[in-house]
mmCIF file of C-alpha atoms in Angstrom:
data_model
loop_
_atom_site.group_PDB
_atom_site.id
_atom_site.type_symbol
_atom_site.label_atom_id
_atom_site.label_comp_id
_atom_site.label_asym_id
_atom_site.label_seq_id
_atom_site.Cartn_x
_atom_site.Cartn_y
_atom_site.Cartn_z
ATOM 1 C CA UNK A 1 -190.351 -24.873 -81.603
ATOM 2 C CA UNK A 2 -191.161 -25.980 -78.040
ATOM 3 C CA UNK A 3 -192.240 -22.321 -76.904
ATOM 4 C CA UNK A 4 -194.025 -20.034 -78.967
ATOM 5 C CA UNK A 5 -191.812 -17.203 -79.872
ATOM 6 C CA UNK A 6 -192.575 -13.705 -78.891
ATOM 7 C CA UNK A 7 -191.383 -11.543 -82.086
ATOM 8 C CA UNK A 8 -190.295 -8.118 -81.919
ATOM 9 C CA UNK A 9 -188.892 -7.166 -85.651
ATOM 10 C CA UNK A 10 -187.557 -4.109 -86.233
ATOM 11 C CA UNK A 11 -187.001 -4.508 -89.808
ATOM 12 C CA UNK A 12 -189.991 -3.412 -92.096
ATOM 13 C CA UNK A 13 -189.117 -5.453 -94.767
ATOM 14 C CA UNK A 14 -188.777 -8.527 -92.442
ATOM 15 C CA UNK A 15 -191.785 -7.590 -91.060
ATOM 16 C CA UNK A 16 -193.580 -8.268 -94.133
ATOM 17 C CA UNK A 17 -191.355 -11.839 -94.413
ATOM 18 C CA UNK A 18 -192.330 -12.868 -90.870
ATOM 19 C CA UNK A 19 -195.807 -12.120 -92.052
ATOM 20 C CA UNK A 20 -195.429 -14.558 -95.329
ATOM 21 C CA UNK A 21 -194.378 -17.324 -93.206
ATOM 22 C CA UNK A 22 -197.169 -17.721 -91.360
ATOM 23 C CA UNK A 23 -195.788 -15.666 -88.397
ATOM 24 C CA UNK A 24 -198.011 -12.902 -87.825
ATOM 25 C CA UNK A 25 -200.034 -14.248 -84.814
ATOM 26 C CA UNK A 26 -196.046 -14.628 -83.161
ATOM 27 C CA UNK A 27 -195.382 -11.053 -83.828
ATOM 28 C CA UNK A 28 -195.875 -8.765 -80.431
ATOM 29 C CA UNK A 29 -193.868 -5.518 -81.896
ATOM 30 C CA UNK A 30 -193.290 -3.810 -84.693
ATOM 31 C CA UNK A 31 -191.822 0.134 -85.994
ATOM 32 C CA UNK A 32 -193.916 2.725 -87.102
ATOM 33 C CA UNK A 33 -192.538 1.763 -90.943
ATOM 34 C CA UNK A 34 -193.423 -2.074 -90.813
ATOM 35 C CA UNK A 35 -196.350 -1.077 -93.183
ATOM 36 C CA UNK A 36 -197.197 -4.411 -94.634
ATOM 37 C CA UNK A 37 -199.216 -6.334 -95.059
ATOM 38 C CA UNK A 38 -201.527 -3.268 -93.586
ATOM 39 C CA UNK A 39 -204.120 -5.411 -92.521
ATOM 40 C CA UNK A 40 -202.243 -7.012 -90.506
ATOM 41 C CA UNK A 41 -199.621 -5.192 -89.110
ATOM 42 C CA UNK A 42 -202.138 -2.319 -88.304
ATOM 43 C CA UNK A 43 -203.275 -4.023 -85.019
ATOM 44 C CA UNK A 44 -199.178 -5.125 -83.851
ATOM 45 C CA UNK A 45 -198.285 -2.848 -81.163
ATOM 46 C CA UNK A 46 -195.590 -0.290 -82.361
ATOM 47 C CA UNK A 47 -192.169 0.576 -80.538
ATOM 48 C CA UNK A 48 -190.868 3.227 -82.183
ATOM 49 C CA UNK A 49 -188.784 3.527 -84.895
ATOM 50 C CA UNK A 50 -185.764 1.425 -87.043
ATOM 51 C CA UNK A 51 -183.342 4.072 -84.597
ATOM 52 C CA UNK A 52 -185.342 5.767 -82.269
ATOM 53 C CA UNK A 53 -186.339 2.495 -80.630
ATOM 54 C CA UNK A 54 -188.614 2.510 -77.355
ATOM 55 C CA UNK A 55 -186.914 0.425 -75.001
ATOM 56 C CA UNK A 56 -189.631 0.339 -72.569
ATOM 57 C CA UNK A 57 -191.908 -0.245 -75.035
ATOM 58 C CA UNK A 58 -189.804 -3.485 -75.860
ATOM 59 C CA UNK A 59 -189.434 -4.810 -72.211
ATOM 60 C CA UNK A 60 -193.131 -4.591 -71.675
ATOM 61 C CA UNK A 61 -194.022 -6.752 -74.415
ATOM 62 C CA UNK A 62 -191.688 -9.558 -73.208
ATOM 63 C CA UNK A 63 -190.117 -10.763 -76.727
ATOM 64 C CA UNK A 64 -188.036 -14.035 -76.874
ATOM 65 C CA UNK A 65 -187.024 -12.283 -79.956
ATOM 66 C CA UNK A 66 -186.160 -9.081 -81.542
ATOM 67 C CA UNK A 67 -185.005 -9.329 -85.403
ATOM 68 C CA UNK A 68 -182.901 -5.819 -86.363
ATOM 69 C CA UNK A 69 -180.557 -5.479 -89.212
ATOM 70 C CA UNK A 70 -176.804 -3.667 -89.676
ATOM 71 C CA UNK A 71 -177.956 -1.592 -91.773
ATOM 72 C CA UNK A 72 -181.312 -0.240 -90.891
ATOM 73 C CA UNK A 73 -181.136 -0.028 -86.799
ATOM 74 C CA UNK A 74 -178.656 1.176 -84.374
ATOM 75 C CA UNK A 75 -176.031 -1.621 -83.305
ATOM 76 C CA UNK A 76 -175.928 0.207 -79.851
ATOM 77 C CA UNK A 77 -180.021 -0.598 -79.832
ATOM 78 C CA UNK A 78 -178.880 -4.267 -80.161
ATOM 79 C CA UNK A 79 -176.313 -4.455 -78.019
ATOM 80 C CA UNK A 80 -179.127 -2.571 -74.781
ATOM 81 C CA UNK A 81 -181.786 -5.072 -76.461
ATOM 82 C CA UNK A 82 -179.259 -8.165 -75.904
ATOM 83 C CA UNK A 83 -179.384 -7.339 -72.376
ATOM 84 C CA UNK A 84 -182.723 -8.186 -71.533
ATOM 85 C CA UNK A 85 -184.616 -9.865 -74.684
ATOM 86 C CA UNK A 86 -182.706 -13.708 -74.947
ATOM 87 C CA UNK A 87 -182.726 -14.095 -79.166
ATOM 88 C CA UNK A 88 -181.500 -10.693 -80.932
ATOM 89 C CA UNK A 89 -181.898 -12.141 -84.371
ATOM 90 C CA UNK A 90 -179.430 -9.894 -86.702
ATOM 91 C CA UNK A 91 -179.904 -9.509 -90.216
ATOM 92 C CA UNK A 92 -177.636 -8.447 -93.358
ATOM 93 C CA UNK A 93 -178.875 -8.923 -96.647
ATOM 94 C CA UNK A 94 -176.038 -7.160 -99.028
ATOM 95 C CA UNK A 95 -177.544 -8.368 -102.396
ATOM 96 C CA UNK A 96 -180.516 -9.986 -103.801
ATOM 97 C CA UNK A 97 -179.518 -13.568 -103.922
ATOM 98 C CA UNK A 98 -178.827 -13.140 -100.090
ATOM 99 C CA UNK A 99 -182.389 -13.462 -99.695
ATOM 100 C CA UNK A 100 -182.445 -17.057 -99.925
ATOM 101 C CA UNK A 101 -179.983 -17.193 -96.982
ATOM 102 C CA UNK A 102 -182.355 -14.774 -95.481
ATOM 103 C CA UNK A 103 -185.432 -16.930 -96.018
ATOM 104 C CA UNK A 104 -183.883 -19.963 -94.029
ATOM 105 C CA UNK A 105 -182.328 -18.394 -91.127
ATOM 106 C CA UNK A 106 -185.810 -17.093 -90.505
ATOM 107 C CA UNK A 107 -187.547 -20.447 -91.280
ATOM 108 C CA UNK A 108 -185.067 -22.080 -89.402
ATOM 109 C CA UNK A 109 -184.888 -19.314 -86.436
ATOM 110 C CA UNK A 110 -189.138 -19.929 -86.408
ATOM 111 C CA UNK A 111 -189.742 -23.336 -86.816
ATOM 112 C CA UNK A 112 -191.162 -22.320 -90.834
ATOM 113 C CA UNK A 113 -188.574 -24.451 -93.061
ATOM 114 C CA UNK A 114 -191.116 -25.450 -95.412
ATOM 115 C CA UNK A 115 -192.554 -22.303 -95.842
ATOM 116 C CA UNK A 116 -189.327 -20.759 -96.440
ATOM 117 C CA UNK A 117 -188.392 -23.131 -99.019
ATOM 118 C CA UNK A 118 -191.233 -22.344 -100.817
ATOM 119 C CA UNK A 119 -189.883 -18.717 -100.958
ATOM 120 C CA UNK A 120 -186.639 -19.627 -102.053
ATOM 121 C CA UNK A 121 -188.400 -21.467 -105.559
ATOM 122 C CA UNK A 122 -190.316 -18.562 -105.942
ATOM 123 C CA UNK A 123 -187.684 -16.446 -105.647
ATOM 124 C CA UNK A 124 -185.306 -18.323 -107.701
ATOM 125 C CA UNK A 125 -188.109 -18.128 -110.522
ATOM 126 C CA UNK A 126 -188.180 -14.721 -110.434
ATOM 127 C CA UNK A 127 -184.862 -14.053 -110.621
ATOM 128 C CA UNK A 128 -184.517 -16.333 -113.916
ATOM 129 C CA UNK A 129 -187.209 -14.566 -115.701
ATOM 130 C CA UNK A 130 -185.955 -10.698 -114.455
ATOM 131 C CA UNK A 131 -181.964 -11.801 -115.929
ATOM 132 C CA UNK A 132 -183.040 -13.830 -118.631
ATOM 133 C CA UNK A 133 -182.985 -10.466 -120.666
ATOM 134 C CA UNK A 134 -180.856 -7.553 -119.127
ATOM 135 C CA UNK A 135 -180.325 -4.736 -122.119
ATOM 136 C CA UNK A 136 -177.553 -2.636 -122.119
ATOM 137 C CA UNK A 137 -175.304 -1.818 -119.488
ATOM 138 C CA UNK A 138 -176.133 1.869 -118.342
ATOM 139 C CA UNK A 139 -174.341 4.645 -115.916
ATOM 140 C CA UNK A 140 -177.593 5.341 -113.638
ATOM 141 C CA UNK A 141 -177.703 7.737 -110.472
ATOM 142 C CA UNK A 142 -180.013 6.617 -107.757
ATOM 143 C CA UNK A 143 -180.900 9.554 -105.293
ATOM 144 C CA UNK A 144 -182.527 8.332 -101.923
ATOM 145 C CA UNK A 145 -182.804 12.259 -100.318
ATOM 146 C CA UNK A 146 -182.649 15.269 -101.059
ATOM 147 C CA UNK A 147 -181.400 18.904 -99.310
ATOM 148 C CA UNK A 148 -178.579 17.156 -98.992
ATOM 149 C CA UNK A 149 -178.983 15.017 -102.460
ATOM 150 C CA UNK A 150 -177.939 11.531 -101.600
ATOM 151 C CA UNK A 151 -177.197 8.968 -103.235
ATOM 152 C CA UNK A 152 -176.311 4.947 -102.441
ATOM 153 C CA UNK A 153 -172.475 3.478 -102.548
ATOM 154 C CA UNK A 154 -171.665 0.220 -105.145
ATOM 155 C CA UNK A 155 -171.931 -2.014 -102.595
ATOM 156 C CA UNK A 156 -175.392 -1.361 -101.187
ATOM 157 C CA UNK A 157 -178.186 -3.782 -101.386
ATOM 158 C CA UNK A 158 -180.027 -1.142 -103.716
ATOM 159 C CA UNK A 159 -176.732 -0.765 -106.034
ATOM 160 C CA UNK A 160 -176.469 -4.670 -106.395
ATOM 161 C CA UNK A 161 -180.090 -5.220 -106.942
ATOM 162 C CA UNK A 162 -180.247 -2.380 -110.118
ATOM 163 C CA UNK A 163 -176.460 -3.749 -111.217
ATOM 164 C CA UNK A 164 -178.239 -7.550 -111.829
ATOM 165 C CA UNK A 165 -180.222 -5.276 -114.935
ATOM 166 C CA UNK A 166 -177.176 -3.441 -115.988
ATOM 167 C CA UNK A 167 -177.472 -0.487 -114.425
ATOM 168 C CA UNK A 168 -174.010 0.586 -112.375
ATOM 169 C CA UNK A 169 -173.573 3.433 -110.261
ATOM 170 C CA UNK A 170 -171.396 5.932 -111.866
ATOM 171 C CA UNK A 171 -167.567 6.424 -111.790
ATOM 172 C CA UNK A 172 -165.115 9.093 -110.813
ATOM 173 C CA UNK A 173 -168.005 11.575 -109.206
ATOM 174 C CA UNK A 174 -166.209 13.196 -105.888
ATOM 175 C CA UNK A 175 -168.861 12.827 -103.023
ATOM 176 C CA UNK A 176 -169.223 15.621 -100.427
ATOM 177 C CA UNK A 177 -169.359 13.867 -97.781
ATOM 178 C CA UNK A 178 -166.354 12.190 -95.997
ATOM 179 C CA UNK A 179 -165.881 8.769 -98.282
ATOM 180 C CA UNK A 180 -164.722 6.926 -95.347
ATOM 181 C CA UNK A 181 -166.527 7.336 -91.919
ATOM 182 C CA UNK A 182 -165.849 7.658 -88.790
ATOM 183 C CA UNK A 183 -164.973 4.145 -88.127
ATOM 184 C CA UNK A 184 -162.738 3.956 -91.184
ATOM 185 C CA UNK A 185 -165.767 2.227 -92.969
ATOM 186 C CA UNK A 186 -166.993 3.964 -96.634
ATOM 187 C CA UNK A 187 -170.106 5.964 -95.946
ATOM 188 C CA UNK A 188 -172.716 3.597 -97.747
ATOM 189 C CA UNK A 189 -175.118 6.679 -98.891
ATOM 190 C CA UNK A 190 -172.879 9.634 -99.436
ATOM 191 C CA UNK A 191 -173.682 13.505 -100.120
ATOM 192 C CA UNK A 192 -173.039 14.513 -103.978
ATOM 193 C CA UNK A 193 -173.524 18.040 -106.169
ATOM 194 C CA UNK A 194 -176.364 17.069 -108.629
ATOM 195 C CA UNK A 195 -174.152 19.509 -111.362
ATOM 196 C CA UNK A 196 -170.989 16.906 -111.183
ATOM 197 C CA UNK A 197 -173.362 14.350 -113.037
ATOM 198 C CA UNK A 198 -174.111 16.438 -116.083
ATOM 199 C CA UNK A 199 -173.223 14.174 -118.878
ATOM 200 C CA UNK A 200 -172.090 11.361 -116.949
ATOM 201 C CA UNK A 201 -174.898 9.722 -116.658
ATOM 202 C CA UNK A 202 -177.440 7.494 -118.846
ATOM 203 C CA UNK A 203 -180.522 7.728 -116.246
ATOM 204 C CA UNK A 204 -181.283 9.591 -112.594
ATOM 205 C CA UNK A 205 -183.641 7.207 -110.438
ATOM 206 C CA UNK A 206 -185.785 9.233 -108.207
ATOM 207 C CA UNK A 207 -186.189 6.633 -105.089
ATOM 208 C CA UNK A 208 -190.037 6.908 -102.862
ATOM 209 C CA UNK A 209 -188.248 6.274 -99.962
ATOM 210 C CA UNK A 210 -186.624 7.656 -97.629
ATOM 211 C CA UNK A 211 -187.510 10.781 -99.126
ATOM 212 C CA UNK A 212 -190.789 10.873 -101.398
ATOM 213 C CA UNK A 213 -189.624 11.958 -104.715
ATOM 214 C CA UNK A 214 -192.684 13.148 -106.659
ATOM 215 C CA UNK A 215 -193.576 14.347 -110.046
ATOM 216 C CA UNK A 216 -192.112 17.959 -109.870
ATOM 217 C CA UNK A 217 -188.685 16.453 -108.489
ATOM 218 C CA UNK A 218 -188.262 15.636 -112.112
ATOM 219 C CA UNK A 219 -188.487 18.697 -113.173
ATOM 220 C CA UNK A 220 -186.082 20.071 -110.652
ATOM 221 C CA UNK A 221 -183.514 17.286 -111.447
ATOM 222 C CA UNK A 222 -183.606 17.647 -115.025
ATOM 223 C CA UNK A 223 -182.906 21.218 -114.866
ATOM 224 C CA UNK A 224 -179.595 20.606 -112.512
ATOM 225 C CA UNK A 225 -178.278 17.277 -115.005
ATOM 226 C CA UNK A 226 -179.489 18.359 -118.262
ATOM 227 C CA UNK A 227 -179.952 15.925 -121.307
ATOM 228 C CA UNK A 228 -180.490 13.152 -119.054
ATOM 229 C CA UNK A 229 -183.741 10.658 -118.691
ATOM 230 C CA UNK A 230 -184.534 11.167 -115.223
ATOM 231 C CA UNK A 231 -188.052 9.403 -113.830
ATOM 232 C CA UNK A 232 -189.356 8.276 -110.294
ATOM 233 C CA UNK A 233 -188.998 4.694 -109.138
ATOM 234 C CA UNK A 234 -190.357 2.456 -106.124
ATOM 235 C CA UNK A 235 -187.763 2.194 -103.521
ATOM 236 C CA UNK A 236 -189.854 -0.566 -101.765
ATOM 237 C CA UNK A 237 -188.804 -2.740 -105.078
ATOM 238 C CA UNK A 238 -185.247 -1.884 -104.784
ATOM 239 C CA UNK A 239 -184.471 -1.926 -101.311
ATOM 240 C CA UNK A 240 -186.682 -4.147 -99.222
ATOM 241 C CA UNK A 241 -185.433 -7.220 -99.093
ATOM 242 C CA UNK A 242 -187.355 -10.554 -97.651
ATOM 243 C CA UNK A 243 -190.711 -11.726 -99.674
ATOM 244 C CA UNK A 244 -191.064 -8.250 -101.515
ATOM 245 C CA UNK A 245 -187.708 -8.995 -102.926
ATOM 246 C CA UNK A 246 -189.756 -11.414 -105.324
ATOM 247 C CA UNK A 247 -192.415 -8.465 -106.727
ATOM 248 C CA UNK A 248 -189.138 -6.220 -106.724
ATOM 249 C CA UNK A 249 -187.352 -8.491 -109.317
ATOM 250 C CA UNK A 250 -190.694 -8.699 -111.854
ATOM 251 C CA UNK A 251 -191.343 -4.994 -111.201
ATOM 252 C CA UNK A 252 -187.509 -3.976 -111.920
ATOM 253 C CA UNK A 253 -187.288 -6.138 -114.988
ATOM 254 C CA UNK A 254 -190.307 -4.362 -116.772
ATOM 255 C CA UNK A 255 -189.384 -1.097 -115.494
ATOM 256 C CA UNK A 256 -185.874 -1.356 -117.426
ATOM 257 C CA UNK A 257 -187.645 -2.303 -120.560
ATOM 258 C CA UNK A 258 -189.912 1.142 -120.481
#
């Protein structure tokens, strides 16, 4: 690119990306959950969170661009970032082989085509070796909160990512929530009674993020859906997308073997 660009993501898993292709010394702005890598992102300037954004915070900084993504920020955010920062770079990864796509329009958005392809192979490699040997196809509840317990619609990133090893979110449950929201569009990580999945289904995964599930969750979940394997699992290998995708698939495919 002609002009350095002045990046603003507000994505952490892009974050991370940005930071694999060589783009960390272009990155002015960053949320409070753009983590990694630590030792780098630690000294970014941050502007809030994925949706509690600090405009003012933004506009200081002077970004050519600001990366965000449908599902993570707040498409009113965008639209008031639009209005003053020239690039709003938006994002929507809806399955793991997406990330290739994803890889390129941030290579090509940055002026890093190489290093992007050089993603893609890795990431192609990966996914060869994690559904080279997928076992048997399993019913498995994936909770991402809890007080309400939540868990994550079939056509989530998450849900597509855990059906590559044969795991498929189970059928027939009634959610508590309203199915369909309030612009007609299926809520994407509805509200469900823990009770209505006793003997329904194979496995409960007990996500660290957003909420941190921890060792006496278990406990607490086997109690509500008994005779079921329930165990903890890393949500940043099931849900963050970009570079971390790669570690995801190698981490998921030995997890499903345990």
């Amino acid at each position: 690119m002609s002009d350095a660009p002045r990046i603003v993501c507000l994505v952490p898993s892009i974050t991370e990306l940005l930071c694999d292709l060589g783009l960390s010394e272009r990155l002015v702005g960053r949320t409070g959950f753009c983590i990694h890598p630590w030792e780098v992102v630690r000294e970014i300037p941050k502007v809030g969170g994925t949706k509690d954004v600090l405009m003012g915070r933004v506009r200081e900084l002077e970004p050519t661009h600001v990366v965000v993504n449908v599902d993570e920020n707040l498409r009113e955010d965008a639209e008031a970032l639009a209005e003053f920062v020239p690039h709003v770079v938006v994002t929507h990864p809806l399955e793991p082989r997406d990330n290739l796509a994803l890889y390129r329009q941030m290579g090509e958005t940055f002026g890093r085509e190489a290093e992007a392809e050089a993603l893609c192979e890795r990431f192609e490699e990966a996914y060869e070796r994690a559904t080279a040997n997928v076992g048997r196809e399993q019913s498995v509840l994936y909770l991402i909160w809890r007080n309400p317990w939540m868990t994550v619609a079939p056509d989530t990133y998450i849900a597509q990512t855990l059906a590559l090893f044969g795991w498929e979110p189970p059928e027939g449950v009634v959610v508590l929530s309203n199915p369909v929201g309030d612009k007609g569009q299926p809520v994407r990580y509805p509200e469900v009674r823990l009770g209505d999945f006793a003997g329904k289904v194979d496995r409960v995964l007990l996500s660290s993020e957003p909420f941190h599930f921890k060792e006496h969750h278990v406990a607490e979940v086997e109690e509500l859906v008994p005779g079921t394997k329930v165990s903890l699992v890393d949500g940043e290998m099931t849900s963050w997308y970009g570079s971390r995708a790669i570690a995801g698939l190698d981490y998921l495919a030995e997890y499903t073997n345990e």
